[in-house]
Amino acid sequence: MPELITFGESMVLLTPPSVGSLEDASMFLRSMGGAESNFAIGAARLGISVGWFSRLGKDPFGAYLLKKIRGEGVDTSQVTFDPIYPTAVMFKETKAVGNPNVYYYRRESACSQMKPCDLDEGYIAQAKILHITGITTALSDSCRETIYQAIEIAKRHHTKISFDPNIRLKLWSMDEAREVLLDLAARSDYFFPGEEELNLLFNTNDRNIWKKRILDMRLPCTVVKLGAEGCMVLENEEFTFVPGFPVAKVVDTVGAGDGFAAGFLSSVIRGNSYVEAARIANAVGARCVTFYGDIEGLPTREELDAFMGTRGSEVE
Ligand code: KDG
């Protein structure tokens, strides 16, 4: 049984082969997206025993996603199929400069029908860490209830909770999101916000203010992602800055945060300190942004060693 588990919505990702408006695109490349499955694939490539589950549509896209995720060595034994609602789809519109635009076709998707009774208590109980993201709570009321139920089961069995807010303002308003995400953060053992997310959650761009707010939350471990700068680890009431790995060219940042969390938790499971885990996480995130696509840049252990070997990063 996997020591690291996660659940959430995966989508078929369709991207035109060249830069430009989706309005004019006549051809699409198919791949996959979904924060939690990106995370699971990231951990699997790093050699960790990891499980992902969801409800997929009983359709060819659902079959494709299952095959793809299982093919990465992720345990998919808890995945269920919905006979009525479809697998979600997402389109990426690549621009000449900056992050791509994303279009979702996921309302009333199979995953949005997930319910607390879909959870297997034994599967959550045996895991060391359950990783969840704010995206799942934004999909539907029943998905939100499922997240809360999963947390309750995890707490009962001493399975640690990892939480990435993954704010997606296409799915809900910031006012709606803030209340739920801060509540989930308060229940977590590992909290992975990005700096921009903290600006939104605490309604301020002042680092000193949100640092104080995070300190007040008294969580066992918070890691603030600072993009190219690196990250900040808060442990035992002390912030440690861990610098990022320089890359020649950033081509696509989508999915890098999932890789970051996978790198961090894989390293923690191996028994490394939080600061060392943060160095690994920075390296995984940095490698991800040099590849197009959500999962393409997620490294194996050998690829990560090679990447880190060619780029220095000193812990301050
Ligand atoms: O973190 C990457 C995700 O944003 C992407 O894979 C799609 O899960 C996704 C979402 O809901 O935006």
Tab-separated table of C-alpha atoms and ligand atoms in Angstrom:
chain	number	residue	atom	x	y	z
A	1	MET	CA	0.000	0.000	0.000
A	2	PRO	CA	1.335	3.483	-0.859
A	3	GLU	CA	2.890	5.676	1.837
A	4	LEU	CA	1.943	8.885	0.069
A	5	ILE	CA	-1.595	9.345	-1.283
A	6	THR	CA	-3.590	12.066	-2.997
A	7	PHE	CA	-6.885	12.532	-4.797
A	8	GLY	CA	-8.473	15.047	-7.153
A	9	GLU	CA	-9.480	15.762	-10.702
A	10	SER	CA	-7.295	14.927	-13.689
A	11	MET	CA	-8.118	16.254	-17.114
A	12	VAL	CA	-7.264	15.530	-20.669
A	13	LEU	CA	-5.166	18.501	-21.755
A	14	LEU	CA	-5.421	19.676	-25.351
A	15	THR	CA	-2.880	22.185	-26.637
A	16	PRO	CA	-2.401	23.498	-30.192
A	17	PRO	CA	1.108	22.683	-31.466
A	18	SER	CA	1.918	26.364	-32.029
A	19	VAL	CA	1.508	29.720	-30.308
A	20	GLY	CA	-1.738	31.585	-31.003
A	21	SER	CA	-5.410	31.966	-30.227
A	22	LEU	CA	-7.518	28.836	-29.671
A	23	GLU	CA	-10.040	30.429	-32.019
A	24	ASP	CA	-7.707	29.742	-34.920
A	25	ALA	CA	-6.341	26.373	-33.819
A	26	SER	CA	-7.283	23.387	-35.935
A	27	MET	CA	-4.956	20.790	-34.415
A	28	PHE	CA	-4.402	19.787	-30.803
A	29	LEU	CA	-1.823	17.681	-29.016
A	30	ARG	CA	-3.241	15.514	-26.269
A	31	SER	CA	-1.617	15.141	-22.876
A	32	MET	CA	-2.864	15.345	-19.308
A	33	GLY	CA	-3.197	17.796	-16.437
A	34	GLY	CA	-4.466	17.798	-12.878
A	35	ALA	CA	-2.577	19.104	-9.881
A	36	GLU	CA	-2.906	15.962	-7.762
A	37	SER	CA	-1.968	13.486	-10.491
A	38	ASN	CA	0.954	15.754	-11.452
A	39	PHE	CA	2.016	15.514	-7.821
A	40	ALA	CA	1.598	11.723	-7.751
A	41	ILE	CA	3.564	11.248	-10.969
A	42	GLY	CA	6.292	13.531	-9.606
A	43	ALA	CA	6.620	11.410	-6.460
A	44	ALA	CA	6.493	8.129	-8.409
A	45	ARG	CA	9.307	9.252	-10.710
A	46	LEU	CA	11.352	10.031	-7.600
A	47	GLY	CA	10.878	6.427	-6.475
A	48	ILE	CA	8.219	6.909	-3.781
A	49	SER	CA	5.287	4.532	-3.408
A	50	VAL	CA	2.337	6.798	-4.151
A	51	GLY	CA	-1.390	6.418	-4.806
A	52	TRP	CA	-3.838	8.704	-6.601
A	53	PHE	CA	-7.576	8.316	-6.870
A	54	SER	CA	-10.489	10.076	-8.449
A	55	ARG	CA	-13.766	9.436	-10.204
A	56	LEU	CA	-13.228	9.327	-13.964
A	57	GLY	CA	-15.831	9.267	-16.718
A	58	LYS	CA	-16.528	5.856	-18.193
A	59	ASP	CA	-15.303	7.119	-21.543
A	60	PRO	CA	-12.146	6.925	-23.695
A	61	PHE	CA	-10.586	9.958	-21.981
A	62	GLY	CA	-11.086	8.348	-18.575
A	63	ALA	CA	-9.443	5.172	-19.862
A	64	TYR	CA	-6.553	7.236	-21.283
A	65	LEU	CA	-5.941	9.028	-17.960
A	66	LEU	CA	-6.020	5.823	-15.948
A	67	LYS	CA	-3.597	4.112	-18.305
A	68	LYS	CA	-1.262	7.079	-18.290
A	69	ILE	CA	-1.194	7.575	-14.503
A	70	ARG	CA	-0.943	3.848	-13.771
A	71	GLY	CA	1.794	3.597	-16.377
A	72	GLU	CA	3.867	6.013	-14.295
A	73	GLY	CA	3.852	3.508	-11.428
A	74	VAL	CA	1.171	5.297	-9.376
A	75	ASP	CA	-1.253	3.058	-7.459
A	76	THR	CA	-4.712	3.625	-8.989
A	77	SER	CA	-6.556	0.841	-7.186
A	78	GLN	CA	-9.058	3.277	-5.630
A	79	VAL	CA	-10.130	4.985	-8.875
A	80	THR	CA	-13.824	4.661	-9.702
A	81	PHE	CA	-15.699	5.293	-12.973
A	82	ASP	CA	-18.904	7.266	-13.360
A	83	PRO	CA	-21.329	5.875	-15.955
A	84	ILE	CA	-23.081	9.235	-16.530
A	85	TYR	CA	-20.758	12.203	-16.059
A	86	PRO	CA	-17.730	12.710	-18.342
A	87	THR	CA	-13.995	13.011	-17.793
A	88	ALA	CA	-12.962	16.677	-17.638
A	89	VAL	CA	-11.049	18.396	-20.435
A	90	MET	CA	-8.790	21.439	-20.347
A	91	PHE	CA	-7.283	23.514	-23.168
A	92	LYS	CA	-4.052	25.492	-22.988
A	93	GLU	CA	-3.560	28.505	-25.247
A	94	THR	CA	0.147	29.170	-25.567
A	95	LYS	CA	1.242	32.791	-25.888
A	96	ALA	CA	4.457	34.189	-27.317
A	97	VAL	CA	5.304	35.656	-23.896
A	98	GLY	CA	4.108	34.744	-20.410
A	99	ASN	CA	2.048	31.927	-18.953
A	100	PRO	CA	-0.533	30.198	-21.150
A	101	ASN	CA	-4.279	30.845	-20.884
A	102	VAL	CA	-6.218	27.886	-19.543
A	103	TYR	CA	-9.812	26.962	-20.450
A	104	TYR	CA	-11.664	24.347	-18.395
A	105	TYR	CA	-14.475	22.046	-19.504
A	106	ARG	CA	-15.042	20.444	-16.124
A	107	ARG	CA	-18.393	21.613	-14.777
A	108	GLU	CA	-20.537	18.526	-13.970
A	109	SER	CA	-17.538	16.297	-14.572
A	110	ALA	CA	-17.268	12.772	-13.181
A	111	CYS	CA	-14.821	13.931	-10.497
A	112	SER	CA	-17.176	16.678	-9.351
A	113	GLN	CA	-19.555	13.843	-8.338
A	114	MET	CA	-17.110	12.411	-5.770
A	115	LYS	CA	-18.689	11.840	-2.382
A	116	PRO	CA	-17.398	11.050	1.128
A	117	CYS	CA	-18.657	7.457	0.773
A	118	ASP	CA	-16.122	6.972	-2.075
A	119	LEU	CA	-13.310	7.084	0.497
A	120	ASP	CA	-11.687	3.898	1.743
A	121	GLU	CA	-10.745	4.462	5.385
A	122	GLY	CA	-8.105	1.696	5.387
A	123	TYR	CA	-6.342	3.195	2.364
A	124	ILE	CA	-6.022	6.602	4.059
A	125	ALA	CA	-5.163	5.058	7.430
A	126	GLN	CA	-2.127	3.159	6.143
A	127	ALA	CA	-0.551	6.166	4.388
A	128	LYS	CA	2.073	8.381	5.997
A	129	ILE	CA	0.868	11.522	4.223
A	130	LEU	CA	-2.351	12.544	2.454
A	131	HIS	CA	-1.786	15.402	-0.024
A	132	ILE	CA	-4.795	17.537	-0.947
A	133	THR	CA	-5.260	20.768	-2.886
A	134	GLY	CA	-7.742	23.622	-2.826
A	135	ILE	CA	-8.835	22.784	-6.374
A	136	THR	CA	-10.874	19.783	-5.216
A	137	THR	CA	-12.814	21.887	-2.717
A	138	ALA	CA	-13.791	24.284	-5.509
A	139	LEU	CA	-15.267	21.590	-7.779
A	140	SER	CA	-18.548	20.906	-5.972
A	141	ASP	CA	-20.129	20.729	-2.519
A	142	SER	CA	-19.758	16.965	-2.495
A	143	CYS	CA	-16.044	17.222	-3.384
A	144	ARG	CA	-15.591	19.688	-0.535
A	145	GLU	CA	-17.345	17.304	1.851
A	146	THR	CA	-15.088	14.516	0.590
A	147	ILE	CA	-11.985	16.564	1.381
A	148	TYR	CA	-13.189	17.268	4.915
A	149	GLN	CA	-14.092	13.630	5.443
A	150	ALA	CA	-10.664	12.529	4.187
A	151	ILE	CA	-8.998	14.917	6.656
A	152	GLU	CA	-11.109	13.549	9.486
A	153	ILE	CA	-10.130	9.975	8.623
A	154	ALA	CA	-6.469	10.961	8.277
A	155	LYS	CA	-6.424	12.702	11.658
A	156	ARG	CA	-8.037	9.671	13.296
A	157	HIS	CA	-5.224	7.455	12.023
A	158	HIS	CA	-2.279	9.872	12.413
A	159	THR	CA	-1.821	10.224	8.669
A	160	LYS	CA	-0.258	13.648	8.106
A	161	ILE	CA	-2.061	16.210	5.934
A	162	SER	CA	-0.249	18.095	3.197
A	163	PHE	CA	-2.098	21.021	1.659
A	164	ASP	CA	-1.422	23.132	-1.417
A	165	PRO	CA	-4.024	25.907	-1.788
A	166	ASN	CA	-3.663	25.944	-5.597
A	167	ILE	CA	-5.973	28.951	-5.924
A	168	ARG	CA	-7.914	28.788	-9.212
A	169	LEU	CA	-10.046	31.896	-9.596
A	170	LYS	CA	-11.736	30.402	-12.647
A	171	LEU	CA	-13.420	27.960	-10.257
A	172	TRP	CA	-14.529	30.270	-7.440
A	173	SER	CA	-14.264	33.812	-6.121
A	174	MET	CA	-11.461	34.870	-3.797
A	175	ASP	CA	-13.961	35.607	-1.018
A	176	GLU	CA	-15.350	32.089	-1.243
A	177	ALA	CA	-11.894	30.563	-1.578
A	178	ARG	CA	-10.256	32.466	1.313
A	179	GLU	CA	-12.467	31.090	4.049
A	180	VAL	CA	-12.201	27.464	2.931
A	181	LEU	CA	-8.492	27.540	2.090
A	182	LEU	CA	-7.439	29.166	5.366
A	183	ASP	CA	-9.530	26.644	7.232
A	184	LEU	CA	-7.864	23.762	5.372
A	185	ALA	CA	-4.429	25.288	5.896
A	186	ALA	CA	-5.089	25.394	9.643
A	187	ARG	CA	-5.696	21.614	9.585
A	188	SER	CA	-2.505	20.764	7.712
A	189	ASP	CA	0.899	19.460	8.787
A	190	TYR	CA	2.615	20.585	5.569
A	191	PHE	CA	1.355	23.781	3.960
A	192	PHE	CA	2.649	24.804	0.497
A	193	PRO	CA	1.387	28.268	-0.459
A	194	GLY	CA	2.961	30.350	-3.210
A	195	GLU	CA	3.799	33.972	-2.443
A	196	GLU	CA	1.045	35.263	-4.731
A	197	GLU	CA	-1.421	32.970	-3.004
A	198	LEU	CA	-0.456	34.392	0.381
A	199	ASN	CA	-0.957	37.903	-1.009
A	200	LEU	CA	-4.492	36.860	-1.958
A	201	LEU	CA	-5.270	34.832	1.153
A	202	PHE	CA	-4.108	37.543	3.571
A	203	ASN	CA	-5.055	40.453	1.353
A	204	THR	CA	-1.623	42.063	1.516
A	205	ASN	CA	1.614	42.092	-0.483
A	206	ASP	CA	3.617	42.847	2.627
A	207	ARG	CA	5.845	39.846	3.362
A	208	ASN	CA	6.227	40.835	7.019
A	209	ILE	CA	2.473	40.784	7.552
A	210	TRP	CA	1.874	37.376	6.005
A	211	LYS	CA	4.947	35.958	7.731
A	212	LYS	CA	3.397	36.975	11.039
A	213	ARG	CA	0.021	35.498	10.017
A	214	ILE	CA	1.647	32.181	9.124
A	215	LEU	CA	3.609	32.159	12.370
A	216	ASP	CA	0.333	32.676	14.230
A	217	MET	CA	-1.086	29.556	12.544
A	218	ARG	CA	1.507	27.434	14.410
A	219	LEU	CA	1.626	24.691	11.787
A	220	PRO	CA	4.344	22.015	11.988
A	221	CYS	CA	5.788	22.978	8.593
A	222	THR	CA	5.032	25.702	6.043
A	223	VAL	CA	6.978	26.137	2.822
A	224	VAL	CA	6.363	29.354	0.917
A	225	LYS	CA	7.152	29.052	-2.806
A	226	LEU	CA	8.898	32.157	-4.116
A	227	GLY	CA	9.209	31.193	-7.789
A	228	ALA	CA	12.672	31.652	-9.266
A	229	GLU	CA	13.917	33.070	-5.938
A	230	GLY	CA	13.456	29.686	-4.214
A	231	CYS	CA	11.393	29.154	-1.083
A	232	MET	CA	11.112	29.886	2.597
A	233	VAL	CA	10.717	27.115	5.162
A	234	LEU	CA	8.985	27.858	8.440
A	235	GLU	CA	9.823	25.330	11.112
A	236	ASN	CA	9.944	25.803	14.892
A	237	GLU	CA	8.939	29.462	14.521
A	238	GLU	CA	11.931	30.209	12.298
A	239	PHE	CA	11.977	31.079	8.593
A	240	THR	CA	14.879	29.733	6.512
A	241	PHE	CA	15.356	31.022	2.977
A	242	VAL	CA	16.423	28.314	0.518
A	243	PRO	CA	17.551	29.762	-2.841
A	244	GLY	CA	16.241	28.412	-6.137
A	245	PHE	CA	18.141	26.840	-9.009
A	246	PRO	CA	18.820	29.147	-11.951
A	247	VAL	CA	17.506	28.028	-15.352
A	248	ALA	CA	18.375	29.361	-18.793
A	249	LYS	CA	14.799	29.700	-20.058
A	250	VAL	CA	11.377	29.399	-18.422
A	251	VAL	CA	8.874	27.985	-20.925
A	252	ASP	CA	5.863	26.837	-18.854
A	253	THR	CA	5.341	27.253	-15.113
A	254	VAL	CA	2.080	25.266	-14.940
A	255	GLY	CA	2.595	22.146	-12.841
A	256	ALA	CA	5.878	23.326	-11.287
A	257	GLY	CA	4.205	23.819	-7.883
A	258	ASP	CA	2.945	20.225	-7.952
A	259	GLY	CA	6.465	19.032	-8.746
A	260	PHE	CA	7.760	21.190	-5.900
A	261	ALA	CA	5.411	19.551	-3.377
A	262	ALA	CA	6.257	16.089	-4.744
A	263	GLY	CA	9.979	16.806	-4.402
A	264	PHE	CA	9.559	18.121	-0.866
A	265	LEU	CA	7.431	15.285	0.485
A	266	SER	CA	9.433	12.564	-1.270
A	267	SER	CA	12.504	13.929	0.441
A	268	VAL	CA	10.754	14.135	3.834
A	269	ILE	CA	9.604	10.517	3.474
A	270	ARG	CA	13.259	9.566	2.869
A	271	GLY	CA	14.072	11.164	6.232
A	272	ASN	CA	15.709	14.405	5.076
A	273	SER	CA	15.432	17.680	6.982
A	274	TYR	CA	12.873	20.252	5.808
A	275	VAL	CA	15.640	22.518	4.533
A	276	GLU	CA	17.197	19.722	2.475
A	277	ALA	CA	13.712	18.752	1.258
A	278	ALA	CA	13.200	22.369	0.200
A	279	ARG	CA	16.432	22.298	-1.825
A	280	ILE	CA	15.218	19.174	-3.642
A	281	ALA	CA	11.780	20.761	-4.145
A	282	ASN	CA	13.367	23.898	-5.630
A	283	ALA	CA	15.328	21.737	-8.056
A	284	VAL	CA	12.254	19.763	-9.168
A	285	GLY	CA	10.290	23.000	-9.647
A	286	ALA	CA	13.135	24.617	-11.588
A	287	ARG	CA	13.462	21.644	-13.928
A	288	CYS	CA	9.693	21.582	-14.526
A	289	VAL	CA	9.565	25.169	-15.805
A	290	THR	CA	12.066	24.363	-18.545
A	291	PHE	CA	9.614	21.905	-20.200
A	292	TYR	CA	6.270	22.480	-21.922
A	293	GLY	CA	3.431	20.546	-20.296
A	294	ASP	CA	2.361	19.689	-16.780
A	295	ILE	CA	4.279	16.443	-16.237
A	296	GLU	CA	6.955	16.418	-18.932
A	297	GLY	CA	9.601	18.114	-16.756
A	298	LEU	CA	9.069	15.988	-13.631
A	299	PRO	CA	12.419	14.250	-13.136
A	300	THR	CA	13.403	10.729	-12.165
A	301	ARG	CA	15.978	10.506	-9.358
A	302	GLU	CA	18.786	10.171	-11.890
A	303	GLU	CA	17.557	13.167	-13.883
A	304	LEU	CA	17.245	15.196	-10.687
A	305	ASP	CA	20.798	14.309	-9.597
A	306	ALA	CA	22.090	15.318	-13.024
A	307	PHE	CA	20.139	18.599	-12.919
A	308	MET	CA	21.323	19.476	-9.421
A	309	GLY	CA	24.872	18.522	-10.284
A	310	THR	CA	25.075	21.136	-12.997
A	311	ARG	CA	23.541	23.981	-11.009
A	312	GLY	CA	24.638	25.186	-7.585
A	313	SER	CA	22.316	26.373	-4.848
A	314	GLU	CA	23.572	27.173	-1.362
A	315	VAL	CA	21.331	27.092	1.671
A	316	GLU	CA	21.697	30.373	3.530
B	1	KDG	O1	-1.041	22.754	-11.048
B	1	KDG	C1	-1.284	22.434	-12.385
B	1	KDG	C2	-2.746	22.413	-12.608
B	1	KDG	O2	-3.236	23.710	-12.535
B	1	KDG	C3	-3.146	21.867	-13.936
B	1	KDG	O3	-2.623	20.586	-14.130
B	1	KDG	C4	-4.616	21.819	-14.112
B	1	KDG	O4	-5.362	20.783	-12.109
B	1	KDG	C5	-5.407	21.715	-12.860
B	1	KDG	C6	-6.265	22.814	-12.519
B	1	KDG	O5	-7.272	22.542	-11.901
B	1	KDG	O6	-5.961	23.941	-12.836
